[in-house]
Structure formats: C-alpha cells, structure tokens
Amino acid sequence: MPTITLSGEPFEVDEDGFIQDPARWNESVAKGLASEEGITELTEDHWKVIRFLHNYYAQFGSAPMVRKLSKETGFDLKTIYKLFPTGPAKGACKLAGLPKPTGCV
Amino acid sequence: MSEDAKPARPAKVPFAPSSRDWLEPTVKFAAGRWSYSAKPKSLRTLEFPNPRDWSPDQPDWKLPDNWKEIILQGLRERMDRFRSLRLFMDCCVRCGACADKCHYFIGTGDPKNMPVLRAELLRSVYRGEMTLAGRLLGRWAGGRRLTPEVLKEWFYYFYQCTECRRCSVFCPFGIDQAEITMLGRELLNLLGLNINWVMEPAAKCFTTGNHLGITPHGLKDNLEFFVDSIEEITGVRVNPSINRKGADVLFVAPSGDLLAEPGIFTLMGYLLVLHQSGLNYTWSSYASEGGNFGMFASHELMKGLNAKIYAEARRLGVKWILGGECGHMWRVAHQYMETMNGPADFLQEPISPITGTHFQNARTTRMVHIAEFTADLIQQGKLKLAPERNDRYRVTFHDSCNPARSMGLLEEPRYILRSTCRHFHEMPAETIREKTFCCGCGAGLGGEECMDLRMRGGIPRAEAVRSVREKYGVNLLSSICAIDRAVLPTLMDHWVPGVGVAGLHELVGNALVLDGEKERTINLRGEPLHEGET
C-alpha cells in the first residue's frame, strides 16, 4: 500500500490518497493533503466543513449526506465545490480523514 | 480517461479485427479500464483467501505457488456442481448472435469483449486442460493451457462484464453469459483476485449492515433528516420505525438511497407511499441493504448476504418482505433465493393489506417489489395523484437490467410513470424492456478508476437517451436501480448534458397527494413544481 509523509510522519493511503487509519487524523494531516486537492490555503470556511465531516464520522462511523453537510455548514453545493474543487465526497472527505465512500453512491 | 472519449470528440471505436490469434493472451491493462484490487481487510472479514496488497497493473500478483492447481480443481468442482456451467462450456456454436449486443464491445471495439469470445477465454482452458481432444490437439481443438498470462486475461475481461445478460436475450441456446462471468470471477476469487468496489461493500454488509457502512444510529439519523425534509415540503410528518417487532412487513432498500443524491429523493418517495398507504412496516438496521454484491464474487457470499434479509424477517416476525428500487437484489431473489435459502415458508404469501391483492409471483420468495406494491395501489384507486406536479420533467425510462431481464418487471414501472407524469416518452424499442442496455457500470464496475470503461460502456444507453432528448425534449432519465442512480448522472453529464436522473418513487412522491398536506410548491428536490417559477 502506498505511503505518504505528512509533517514528517508516514501515513498509509489508498490509490486515491485517502489515509487508511482515520484515528491518526489531525489538523496537520488536513493541511498536508490540501495541496494535492488544489487548495492553496485552508480558510475558516474550509475548516468548518472539515470539522463537521470529521465529527460526524467520529459519531456515526460513516460520511454524512451532502444535504446534511450543506444544512449544517450553511454552504450550498456550489460553495462546497469552490472550497474543495474535487467535491464533497472526494476532496472534503479526504482532508477530514474519512475513507473513500464505496458502494452505490 | 483516454483522450478520444471526450464528448467534444466522440469516441473513435476501432472495430477492425486484430491480426493476432485470439488464443494468444494479450493483456495490456489499459488506463481507465480496470478496477482497484480489494483491500486485505475486506477479504479477512469475508474469510476469502489470499488477503494481501497487490495491484492488477503490477507484474507480481502475489499468487500462491499452487495457483494453477487451485484454479483447475475449482473449475472441476464447479463443473460437477453446476449443470449450467457444464452446458455453457460445451454447447456454444460460436454463431456470433451475441457479438454486437454487448455495450462494452460496442463501446470499446475490443474483440475479447464480444460475449462469445469473453466466454471462450474460459472455454479454451476447459478444452485445453480438461478434454481429451484439447489435451491432444491443443489450439487445433480451440484449447490452450492455463498460464499466468491467461489468468491476467481472465481478470481483465471478467471485470469488463456487468452481468447484464443482454447478450443472453439474443443467444439461440440461451447461454447465460452472466453466469459464466460469475463462475470466472468465483475462480479468480480462489486466488484472492478481486476488486475493492465489490469486496469492501460486501464486507461492510456483515460488519455494519450495508454497503456504505451506515451504522444503526446513522440509519436513524438519516431517516430523521428525511422525515424533517418531507415535513418542510409537504407539511406532513411521516413516522418510519426501525427494527420494530409486530410490523407486518420488513422493508429493505439499497443503502445508496440513504446517502447520495438522487437516491435520497427516491427514498423520500418510498416513505411517502408507505405512509399514505398505511402499511404497517419497519426498516431494519441489520438487513439495511438490498444489494447483493455476492453475485459478483461467489455463490457462497451471495447466499450469505441474501440469508441476512430472511434471518431478520424471521427475527422480527413479519409476514412478508417489501424490497426497494435495487437492481441485482432482484436477480438474487427471483432466480437464486429459493434454492439457496428457500423456501421462505416461515413467512406468509404476500397479500397487500390495503387492496387484498395476492402477489402470487412472490409466493416462494415472499418478497414483493415496491413497484408492484405501488402499481397495485394505483390500479385499485387507493392513491390520489397530481401528475401535473411533475410537469417540469419530460421523462423516459431506463429498464434496469436485473428487474427487467431477471424478473420481468416491465409493465409496473411504466404504469406508475404514466400515472404520475404527464410527459413520458419511450426510448427506441431495441434499447428498452428485455433488450435494455446496461448503464455500463453494474456488477461492481462503478469505481472512478475505470471511468474510461464506464463512459464507453454507457454509449448505447446515452445514444438512446439522446434520441428522445432530440425528439421529445426529454430531460429526466428514470430507473429502478441504485447503481443507475449512482452512475447515470455522470454518464448523462458526459454524453447528454442536461438530462437528470431519478428513481421511480421520487416521481411518485412528487405526485402523491397526502392526507392533510399543505399546498405543495416545491418537489422533493426543493425545486419549484413548474419550470420558470422561482
């Protein structure tokens, strides 16, 4: 399995760069992954999305519905795509340390 | 994606035959045409052999030393066990009726994607290794030996088949190509050669209840979100229950409908119809998945996943099972369940408590499709409908492969569409009903990494949609499968931009007049009911 180095620490990632152990996530991981997703700087708006996703995953064990993400953060889908060019399921979930969603979605 | 499949430059598909002998394995894993390997963690959960890190595009597949023996022994056992396989290995006359019926052959032009030749990849090994003529005469008898290259060719092409069975409709012998792919993949699974898009969801069905890993409290949270959304739109508060003993009916939907758009609107439609009908039903957090990815890996896995639904029906003490708009679930239920896990005689023959209709077609499985249930309610005059609420849509219907070809569910969805929409138009006859073209992503091929294959395989369906878009202004493609809802939006955006995708029950939910509802101004997506309004 491929490994990447974030803040000097090695992390196992899948083929698309999602970290494999969500428990090892921290804010410097998000910062380290941002550039890969075409994000130059993580603003407070980015953090709002990342924190919601991370906390939801910690509580429920899976990703939330995009509608729920929009409702809770107040950002519509267009805004989320502006913040995370590869979208909520890929870019935002990756930075928040969630696994890649797999199944009929 | 490769350059020549961009919509601005319609795919150039070469159909010229190769000068090479087809018996020579030629496997170049083309970019965008293969799926990632399964993670070892999922294989351990499922107790499948050879969990390890590997990748199909790397030379070393990390196979056990006796891999050849395992495959040949596995093939022998399956030839003894499945009469169908034995028949399919011997009875093809290579007439070629199936050759141009496959969406992947049409989309890629790769001769080994002709169903006949894809099957020959396995048959040639059967002949070369297991028949006297093949052992003596080799390639003169169409036989070849099993080599590492042949094994790679199997993997490449058995994961370029969606088990949709369009080719089987045209086969004069009725050879079921899907079963050949299923057996081919089952053999590959003996060596740990499988894809993540199949194995991870299957593993999660056992660890959390469904493909997406939605936990019981996650299921509750999601349903509550839909209940609130429905109340905002309609003024009516529906009250779904989970794991409730004493319910008459267990409802099982594909888990994609709980998470992703546009499936969530289909799910809101289920909630509305079930509420308005007054059916005494429950969801389950254990049987929270209709889809059965075991069909894409092995008979044992398919059996185990199907058994979960029946175990939960028994535990809850329901009378019968109602299933949602799922695809492969219905082939498993209608064609395998009875001999794998049946008969389900601890359940009752399904009778609609609202209309008194006996669903005689489901008397062995005791599992009714929600399109059958809703069509019956409409036909018996139990639902009040306002089809003008779907007037912003010009709708066409994509027959999802398995409900269409494996259970003959052709009329009910159309009856429902004509009752709930005023603008419904059929695609050309050779692309619908039992001749329907696959979405191009079934049987586990929905990953982002095989996008080139997906977009190519979807060309026939997309072209059929384009024709009704040009003729009738169609702007919505409806279907009854969660894989469709997950992948068709990408296909439409790529080939026929401007056409949306919806499940059948989303349209029912829009049109359904609920007791005590407020004046509806928006549909389930939150869009104004009529185009042009704000």
XYZ file of C-alpha atoms in Angstrom:
639
model
C 0.000 0.000 0.000
C 1.386 3.470 -0.880
C 2.718 5.670 1.904
C 2.918 9.445 2.081
C 4.762 11.636 4.557
C 2.857 14.376 6.364
C 4.676 16.542 8.920
C 7.484 14.003 8.985
C 5.176 11.070 9.765
C 4.473 8.217 7.313
C 0.793 7.538 6.512
C -0.642 4.605 4.574
C -3.008 5.830 1.866
C -5.181 4.135 -0.763
C -4.754 4.530 -4.533
C -6.530 7.897 -4.428
C -4.623 9.265 -1.448
C -7.204 8.692 1.322
C -5.498 7.923 4.644
C -6.253 4.409 5.836
C -6.436 4.976 9.576
C -8.933 7.740 10.413
C -7.843 7.583 14.060
C -4.483 9.095 13.116
C -6.066 12.202 11.607
C -5.178 15.630 12.929
C -5.196 19.160 11.565
C -1.706 18.936 10.161
C -2.848 15.923 8.103
C -5.565 18.079 6.555
C -3.023 20.800 5.835
C -0.634 18.296 4.294
C -3.317 16.831 2.000
C -4.709 20.215 0.913
C -2.156 20.944 -1.792
C -2.937 17.615 -3.503
C -6.541 18.727 -3.825
C -5.604 22.008 -5.451
C -6.209 24.067 -2.321
C -3.523 26.642 -1.576
C -4.735 27.793 1.827
C -7.227 26.323 4.290
C -9.581 29.139 5.323
C -12.038 29.173 8.225
C -14.741 28.063 5.717
C -12.677 25.008 4.803
C -12.229 24.153 8.471
C -15.947 24.449 9.109
C -16.597 21.724 6.502
C -13.638 19.576 7.583
C -14.574 19.711 11.283
C -18.208 18.873 10.606
C -17.235 15.871 8.472
C -14.660 14.671 10.977
C -17.017 14.980 13.937
C -19.890 13.353 12.058
C -17.661 10.425 11.153
C -16.459 10.118 14.750
C -20.075 9.988 15.939
C -21.747 7.914 13.205
C -18.954 5.898 11.586
C -19.769 6.940 8.019
C -19.939 10.063 5.880
C -22.993 12.321 6.164
C -25.375 13.099 3.328
C -24.215 16.070 1.283
C -27.583 17.710 2.049
C -26.850 17.394 5.736
C -23.388 18.867 5.243
C -24.949 21.821 3.409
C -27.590 22.334 6.056
C -25.180 22.165 8.979
C -22.474 24.369 7.457
C -24.769 26.723 5.564
C -22.780 26.180 2.356
C -24.631 25.136 -0.785
C -23.098 22.545 -3.121
C -21.654 25.229 -5.395
C -19.808 26.808 -2.480
C -18.524 23.426 -1.321
C -17.138 22.796 -4.813
C -15.478 26.221 -4.719
C -13.825 25.315 -1.433
C -12.976 21.740 -2.466
C -12.604 21.557 -6.264
C -12.872 17.731 -6.343
C -16.147 17.858 -4.416
C -17.502 16.863 -1.020
C -17.086 13.083 -1.325
C -13.523 13.232 -2.561
C -11.731 16.430 -1.578
C -13.559 17.334 1.613
C -13.809 13.792 2.977
C -10.152 13.140 2.194
C -8.989 16.199 4.103
C -11.240 15.288 7.036
C -9.596 11.850 7.249
C -12.671 9.851 6.140
C -12.329 6.725 3.994
C -13.407 6.911 0.355
C -17.117 6.059 0.058
C -17.581 2.793 -1.880
C -20.927 1.363 -2.999
C -23.925 2.541 -4.989
C -23.199 6.240 -4.472
C -9.989 8.888 -19.303
C -8.301 8.487 -22.611
C -8.279 11.480 -24.908
C -10.532 10.052 -27.609
C -13.518 9.530 -25.312
C -14.183 13.215 -24.618
C -17.656 14.324 -25.717
C -16.212 17.065 -27.898
C -14.551 14.313 -29.921
C -16.911 11.370 -29.974
C -15.134 8.149 -29.163
C -13.353 6.622 -32.093
C -14.020 2.948 -31.689
C -11.899 0.718 -33.916
C -13.788 -2.391 -34.949
C -11.061 -3.786 -37.249
C -10.162 -7.332 -36.239
C -6.730 -7.879 -34.757
C -4.170 -9.786 -36.807
C -3.167 -11.755 -33.711
C -4.534 -15.181 -32.881
C -7.182 -14.786 -30.197
C -5.780 -17.765 -28.294
C -2.660 -15.757 -27.529
C -3.368 -13.844 -24.352
C -2.832 -10.164 -24.980
C -3.296 -8.257 -21.826
C -2.345 -4.670 -21.662
C -4.228 -3.145 -18.742
C -5.462 -0.001 -20.490
C -5.792 3.146 -18.396
C -9.308 3.597 -17.042
C -10.452 0.067 -17.882
C -9.695 -1.835 -14.691
C -10.710 -1.541 -11.064
C -8.574 -1.342 -7.925
C -7.844 -4.567 -6.090
C -9.716 -5.430 -2.892
C -8.151 -4.359 0.395
C -6.859 -7.235 2.555
C -9.046 -6.044 5.436
C -12.250 -6.790 3.499
C -11.044 -10.236 2.457
C -10.209 -11.088 6.075
C -13.704 -10.020 7.162
C -15.259 -12.208 4.464
C -12.798 -15.057 5.116
C -11.734 -15.042 1.468
C -8.331 -16.474 0.514
C -5.028 -14.679 -0.039
C -5.581 -11.236 1.536
C -2.606 -9.067 0.553
C -1.644 -5.759 -1.027
C -1.415 -6.094 -4.795
C -2.415 -4.202 -7.908
C -3.623 -5.568 -11.279
C -1.236 -3.292 -13.197
C 1.832 -4.635 -11.365
C 3.632 -7.715 -12.697
C 3.621 -9.676 -9.413
C 0.131 -10.674 -8.318
C 1.476 -12.498 -5.254
C -0.251 -15.790 -6.043
C 0.182 -18.979 -4.052
C 2.673 -21.435 -5.587
C -0.042 -23.968 -6.424
C -2.309 -21.377 -8.072
C -2.828 -23.425 -11.229
C -3.877 -26.493 -9.290
C -6.317 -24.387 -7.245
C -7.984 -22.994 -10.365
C -8.240 -26.306 -12.212
C -9.547 -28.085 -9.136
C -12.002 -25.210 -8.616
C -13.178 -25.490 -12.222
C -13.631 -29.266 -11.923
C -15.691 -28.885 -8.748
C -17.890 -26.263 -10.334
C -18.395 -28.316 -13.494
C -19.724 -31.074 -11.251
C -21.813 -28.748 -9.141
C -23.411 -26.527 -11.782
C -25.090 -28.231 -14.728
C -25.453 -24.803 -16.291
C -21.689 -24.301 -16.399
C -21.089 -27.720 -17.924
C -23.688 -26.970 -20.584
C -22.334 -23.485 -21.280
C -18.799 -24.866 -21.682
C -19.886 -27.292 -24.377
C -22.934 -26.012 -26.237
C -21.851 -22.720 -27.818
C -21.586 -22.985 -31.610
C -19.951 -19.555 -31.928
C -22.731 -18.277 -34.175
C -21.925 -14.722 -33.130
C -25.506 -13.601 -32.427
C -24.300 -12.124 -29.154
C -21.214 -10.419 -30.539
C -22.524 -6.930 -31.129
C -25.128 -6.953 -28.331
C -22.685 -6.104 -25.549
C -22.359 -2.454 -24.526
C -18.665 -2.979 -23.776
C -17.944 -4.382 -27.237
C -19.889 -1.525 -28.825
C -18.051 0.998 -26.673
C -14.509 -0.392 -26.786
C -14.323 -2.336 -30.064
C -12.170 -4.868 -28.213
C -12.997 -8.292 -29.768
C -12.499 -10.023 -26.433
C -15.473 -8.033 -25.172
C -17.734 -9.928 -27.562
C -19.649 -12.167 -25.131
C -18.798 -15.243 -27.204
C -15.096 -14.528 -27.055
C -15.142 -13.485 -23.391
C -16.621 -16.907 -22.641
C -14.079 -18.593 -24.925
C -11.334 -17.278 -22.631
C -12.623 -19.785 -20.071
C -13.797 -22.449 -22.523
C -10.398 -22.625 -24.202
C -8.803 -23.505 -20.861
C -11.526 -26.058 -20.159
C -10.832 -27.650 -23.544
C -7.043 -27.411 -23.319
C -6.740 -28.713 -19.773
C -9.765 -30.921 -19.252
C -10.888 -32.522 -22.529
C -9.080 -35.300 -24.366
C -9.338 -33.584 -27.762
C -7.982 -30.342 -26.338
C -5.136 -32.044 -24.493
C -4.045 -33.910 -27.623
C -4.702 -31.308 -30.302
C -4.211 -28.072 -28.336
C -5.040 -24.977 -30.326
C -6.324 -27.099 -33.257
C -9.199 -28.015 -30.964
C -9.547 -24.451 -29.669
C -7.748 -25.381 -26.475
C -4.983 -23.693 -24.520
C -3.136 -24.234 -21.270
C -3.664 -22.129 -18.197
C -0.721 -19.741 -17.903
C -0.184 -16.628 -15.770
C -0.971 -14.539 -18.871
C -4.274 -16.352 -19.396
C -5.134 -15.721 -15.760
C -4.485 -11.989 -16.215
C -6.638 -12.001 -19.324
C -9.475 -13.600 -17.336
C -9.220 -10.903 -14.684
C -9.152 -8.104 -17.240
C -12.195 -9.307 -19.189
C -14.344 -10.859 -16.439
C -14.139 -7.418 -14.850
C -15.317 -5.919 -18.147
C -18.703 -7.628 -17.973
C -21.589 -6.186 -15.973
C -23.534 -9.460 -15.832
C -26.395 -7.559 -17.511
C -27.442 -10.513 -19.735
C -28.424 -8.519 -22.810
C -26.375 -10.970 -24.895
C -28.330 -13.899 -23.440
C -31.583 -12.497 -24.850
C -30.162 -12.994 -28.351
C -28.396 -16.338 -27.782
C -30.241 -19.164 -29.580
C -29.068 -21.539 -26.820
C -29.905 -19.151 -24.021
C -26.345 -19.246 -22.703
C -26.230 -17.067 -19.629
C -23.074 -15.035 -20.026
C -23.583 -13.522 -16.570
C -23.232 -16.976 -15.028
C -20.011 -17.546 -16.960
C -18.665 -14.272 -15.613
C -19.895 -15.163 -12.122
C -18.099 -18.513 -12.271
C -14.999 -16.954 -13.824
C -14.847 -14.422 -11.017
C -15.539 -17.132 -8.446
C -12.466 -18.997 -9.710
C -10.365 -15.829 -9.573
C -11.562 -15.286 -6.011
C -9.951 -18.608 -5.033
C -6.619 -16.835 -5.550
C -7.638 -13.522 -3.975
C -8.097 -11.825 -7.342
C -10.985 -9.455 -6.751
C -11.862 -5.760 -6.825
C -12.422 -3.367 -3.967
C -15.688 -1.915 -5.278
C -17.227 -5.380 -4.748
C -15.466 -6.708 -1.671
C -15.464 -3.675 0.627
C -19.241 -3.080 0.394
C -19.868 -6.833 0.803
C -17.667 -6.888 3.923
C -19.451 -3.857 5.348
C -22.783 -5.645 4.949
C -21.573 -8.053 7.613
C -19.849 -5.538 9.886
C -22.378 -2.695 9.863
C -25.383 -3.949 7.878
C -24.970 -2.332 4.468
C -22.558 -1.484 1.666
C -21.885 2.046 2.834
C -21.153 1.214 6.456
C -24.108 3.225 7.744
C -24.398 2.309 11.421
C -27.733 1.737 13.193
C -27.627 5.218 14.733
C -26.531 6.605 11.366
C -29.590 4.997 9.770
C -31.794 6.604 12.411
C -30.137 9.982 11.910
C -30.589 9.790 8.126
C -34.247 8.748 8.349
C -34.910 11.624 10.754
C -33.336 14.015 8.263
C -35.726 12.740 5.557
C -38.710 12.985 7.902
C -37.861 16.655 8.598
C -37.302 17.382 4.895
C -40.637 15.779 3.988
C -42.407 17.837 6.639
C -40.892 21.050 5.261
C -42.066 20.167 1.740
C -45.493 18.645 2.453
C -46.489 19.684 5.975
C -46.989 16.004 6.813
C -44.812 14.200 9.342
C -44.197 10.570 8.426
C -43.164 8.139 11.122
C -40.876 5.329 9.948
C -39.761 2.746 12.506
C -36.581 0.667 12.733
C -36.220 -2.938 13.995
C -39.830 -2.973 15.205
C -41.315 -6.332 16.095
C -45.013 -6.517 15.377
C -44.717 -4.903 11.951
C -46.459 -6.789 9.130
C -43.765 -6.090 6.567
C -39.964 -5.686 6.544
C -38.816 -3.041 4.063
C -35.360 -3.418 2.547
C -33.873 -0.775 0.245
C -30.433 -0.340 -1.306
C -28.304 1.673 1.121
C -27.235 4.138 -1.577
C -30.711 5.626 -1.256
C -29.899 6.585 2.338
C -26.894 8.677 1.437
C -26.497 10.015 -2.056
C -28.457 12.155 -4.481
C -30.612 11.413 -6.393
C -31.278 8.191 -4.432
C -32.332 10.092 -1.324
C -35.303 11.552 -3.210
C -36.341 8.029 -4.196
C -36.175 7.095 -0.531
C -38.357 10.076 0.391
C -40.812 8.732 -2.197
C -40.823 5.307 -0.502
C -41.542 6.988 2.843
C -44.446 8.951 1.361
C -46.135 5.989 -0.358
C -45.692 3.701 2.637
C -47.054 6.395 4.964
C -50.059 7.241 2.813
C -50.897 3.581 2.209
C -50.977 2.916 5.939
C -48.848 -0.226 5.616
C -47.601 -1.495 8.988
C -43.907 -1.804 8.096
C -40.447 -1.459 9.590
C -36.893 -0.746 8.451
C -34.054 -2.859 9.806
C -30.534 -1.809 10.775
C -29.306 -5.399 10.345
C -30.898 -6.013 6.945
C -30.212 -2.457 5.811
C -29.011 -3.444 2.348
C -30.972 -4.767 -0.596
C -27.998 -5.009 -2.948
C -26.164 -8.297 -3.124
C -22.569 -7.985 -4.313
C -22.064 -11.669 -3.601
C -23.379 -12.170 -7.140
C -20.155 -10.531 -8.323
C -17.820 -12.713 -6.252
C -19.092 -16.167 -5.248
C -22.223 -18.224 -4.721
C -21.419 -18.642 -1.023
C -21.162 -14.891 -0.485
C -24.382 -14.306 -2.432
C -26.145 -16.875 -0.281
C -24.865 -15.362 2.959
C -25.907 -11.843 2.047
C -29.358 -12.958 0.918
C -29.784 -15.008 4.099
C -29.372 -11.889 6.246
C -32.621 -10.432 4.934
C -34.554 -13.627 5.685
C -32.948 -14.044 9.109
C -34.110 -10.557 10.013
C -37.617 -11.203 8.665
C -37.766 -14.276 10.914
C -36.397 -12.418 13.954
C -38.862 -9.557 13.584
C -41.754 -11.927 12.920
C -43.040 -10.064 9.859
C -45.457 -11.612 7.347
C -43.531 -10.761 4.184
C -40.774 -8.587 2.747
C -41.045 -5.491 0.574
C -37.985 -4.525 -1.458
C -36.920 -1.148 -2.809
C -35.605 0.031 -6.153
C -32.484 -2.103 -6.198
C -31.061 -3.935 -9.213
C -29.058 -7.071 -8.507
C -31.067 -7.773 -5.361
C -33.897 -8.893 -7.625
C -31.964 -11.384 -9.701
C -30.767 -12.991 -6.486
C -34.281 -13.004 -5.042
C -36.037 -14.348 -8.122
C -33.510 -16.777 -9.550
C -31.289 -17.973 -6.699
C -33.011 -17.393 -3.367
C -35.352 -20.355 -3.488
C -32.654 -22.978 -3.947
C -30.044 -21.194 -1.803
C -32.071 -20.148 1.224
C -35.647 -21.130 0.477
C -38.358 -21.886 0.755
C -39.238 -18.948 2.976
C -42.188 -20.852 4.332
C -41.935 -19.251 7.754
C -43.317 -16.131 6.053
C -46.814 -15.744 4.620
C -47.811 -15.465 0.978
C -47.666 -11.713 0.394
C -51.067 -10.062 0.361
C -51.454 -6.300 0.270
C -53.452 -5.437 3.407
C -54.710 -2.306 1.632
C -56.062 -3.835 -1.573
C -56.262 -7.535 -0.750
C -54.161 -8.338 -3.804
C -52.244 -11.620 -3.657
C -48.739 -11.210 -5.054
C -48.705 -14.736 -6.436
C -45.458 -14.182 -8.319
C -43.730 -13.819 -4.944
C -45.259 -16.851 -3.269
C -41.933 -18.660 -2.868
C -39.626 -15.704 -2.118
C -42.276 -13.807 -0.124
C -40.542 -10.661 -1.338
C -42.517 -8.042 -3.272
C -41.010 -5.242 -5.369
C -42.180 -1.786 -4.340
C -43.121 -1.038 -7.963
C -45.559 -3.982 -7.799
C -46.926 -2.735 -4.480
C -47.381 0.865 -5.678
C -48.763 -0.073 -9.113
C -51.385 -2.182 -7.334
C -52.318 0.714 -5.028
C -52.742 2.998 -8.049
C -54.693 0.427 -10.038
C -57.061 -0.173 -7.123
C -57.638 3.570 -6.749
C -56.009 3.831 -3.330
C -53.699 6.731 -4.141
C -54.700 10.237 -5.162
C -52.232 11.571 -7.681
C -51.476 15.001 -9.116
C -49.268 14.185 -12.120
C -49.064 17.874 -13.089
C -46.604 18.274 -10.216
C -44.065 16.504 -12.433
C -44.727 18.798 -15.391
C -41.225 20.251 -15.322
C -39.994 16.831 -16.407
C -40.059 15.116 -19.810
C -39.399 11.601 -18.578
C -38.024 8.465 -20.164
C -37.455 5.090 -18.502
C -34.277 3.030 -18.404
C -35.204 -0.595 -17.675
C -32.629 -1.596 -15.082
C -31.080 -4.882 -16.285
C -31.961 -7.232 -13.460
C -35.543 -6.183 -12.655
C -36.233 -6.243 -16.424
C -34.418 -9.382 -17.583
C -34.415 -11.426 -14.391
C -37.916 -10.822 -13.041
C -39.806 -9.380 -15.991
C -40.712 -6.168 -14.206
C -41.584 -4.278 -17.387
C -45.154 -3.024 -17.087
C -45.426 -1.894 -13.462
C -42.851 0.920 -13.688
C -44.446 2.167 -16.921
C -47.926 2.073 -15.415
C -46.642 4.095 -12.459
C -44.864 6.594 -14.728
C -47.959 7.121 -16.888
C -49.989 7.665 -13.726
C -47.580 10.113 -12.105
C -46.137 12.054 -15.067
C -47.915 13.705 -17.978
C -44.882 13.610 -20.260
C -43.476 10.122 -20.583
C -41.649 9.022 -23.732
C -40.085 5.657 -24.553
C -36.603 5.217 -25.947
C -36.193 3.130 -29.157
C -37.633 -0.387 -28.875
C -34.308 -2.193 -29.262
C -32.914 -0.367 -26.198
C -35.673 -0.981 -23.636
C -37.589 -3.755 -21.881
C -35.790 -7.111 -22.150
C -33.408 -5.584 -24.697
C -32.428 -2.766 -22.368
C -28.844 -1.537 -22.488
C -26.849 -1.588 -19.267
C -25.814 1.641 -17.523
C -22.263 0.362 -18.175
C -21.267 0.131 -14.501
C -23.060 -2.885 -12.985
C -21.502 -5.906 -11.278
C -19.032 -3.793 -9.323
C -17.653 -1.634 -12.131
C -18.780 1.697 -10.650
C -15.376 2.884 -9.436
C -13.948 6.226 -10.543
C -10.768 4.486 -11.649
C -12.474 2.635 -14.505
C -14.142 5.754 -15.890
C -12.985 5.177 -19.471
C -14.701 1.789 -19.485
C -17.809 3.238 -17.816
C -18.243 6.038 -20.305
C -17.605 3.740 -23.264
C -19.943 1.040 -21.970
C -22.626 3.664 -21.461
C -22.549 4.870 -25.079
C -25.535 2.780 -26.291
C -27.721 3.908 -23.386
C -26.593 7.512 -23.771
C -27.306 7.461 -27.514
C -30.830 6.179 -26.861
C -31.382 8.996 -24.350
C -30.005 11.486 -26.836
C -32.545 10.340 -29.417
C -35.522 11.052 -27.116
C -33.944 14.267 -25.940
C -33.819 15.455 -29.545
C -37.256 14.107 -30.455
C -39.293 14.914 -27.338
C -37.112 17.204 -25.236
C -36.614 14.519 -22.572
C -34.815 15.969 -19.544
C -35.143 13.178 -16.981
C -33.982 9.569 -17.115
C -35.835 7.435 -14.581
C -34.796 3.946 -13.475
C -35.221 1.427 -10.659
C -31.683 0.548 -9.550
C -29.314 2.224 -7.083
C -26.272 1.654 -9.296
C -28.176 3.502 -12.041
C -28.822 6.400 -9.717
C -25.146 6.471 -8.718
C -23.620 6.271 -12.194
C -26.110 7.541 -14.780
C -25.730 11.200 -13.689
C -22.027 11.023 -14.652
C -22.910 9.283 -17.925
C -25.555 11.875 -18.775
C -23.270 14.799 -17.880
C -20.652 13.303 -20.169
C -22.673 12.307 -23.248
C -26.081 14.000 -22.956
C -25.672 17.063 -20.722
C -28.918 18.497 -19.428
C -30.629 15.182 -18.661
C -31.132 14.433 -14.966
C -31.613 11.052 -13.285
C -34.340 9.970 -10.863
C -35.736 6.867 -9.238
C -39.343 5.907 -9.940
C -40.583 6.641 -6.424
C -39.215 10.168 -6.459
C -41.777 10.897 -9.178
C -44.449 9.054 -7.192
C -43.554 11.125 -4.124
C -43.936 14.349 -6.075
C -47.331 13.411 -7.494
C -48.791 11.729 -4.416
C -51.493 13.778 -2.657
C -51.180 13.098 1.075
C -53.969 13.329 3.599
C -53.571 16.639 5.429
C -50.828 18.022 3.223
C -50.193 21.736 2.767
C -50.171 23.335 -0.668
C -47.114 21.901 -2.395
C -44.921 24.491 -4.156
C -41.671 22.537 -4.428
C -40.822 18.981 -5.369
C -38.764 16.533 -3.287
C -35.552 18.134 -4.582
C -36.719 21.530 -3.361
C -37.177 22.821 -6.923
C -40.311 24.808 -7.850
C -43.001 22.493 -9.216
C -43.147 24.263 -12.536
C -40.221 25.298 -14.638
C -39.669 29.043 -14.793
C -41.055 29.702 -11.302
C -38.649 30.838 -8.627
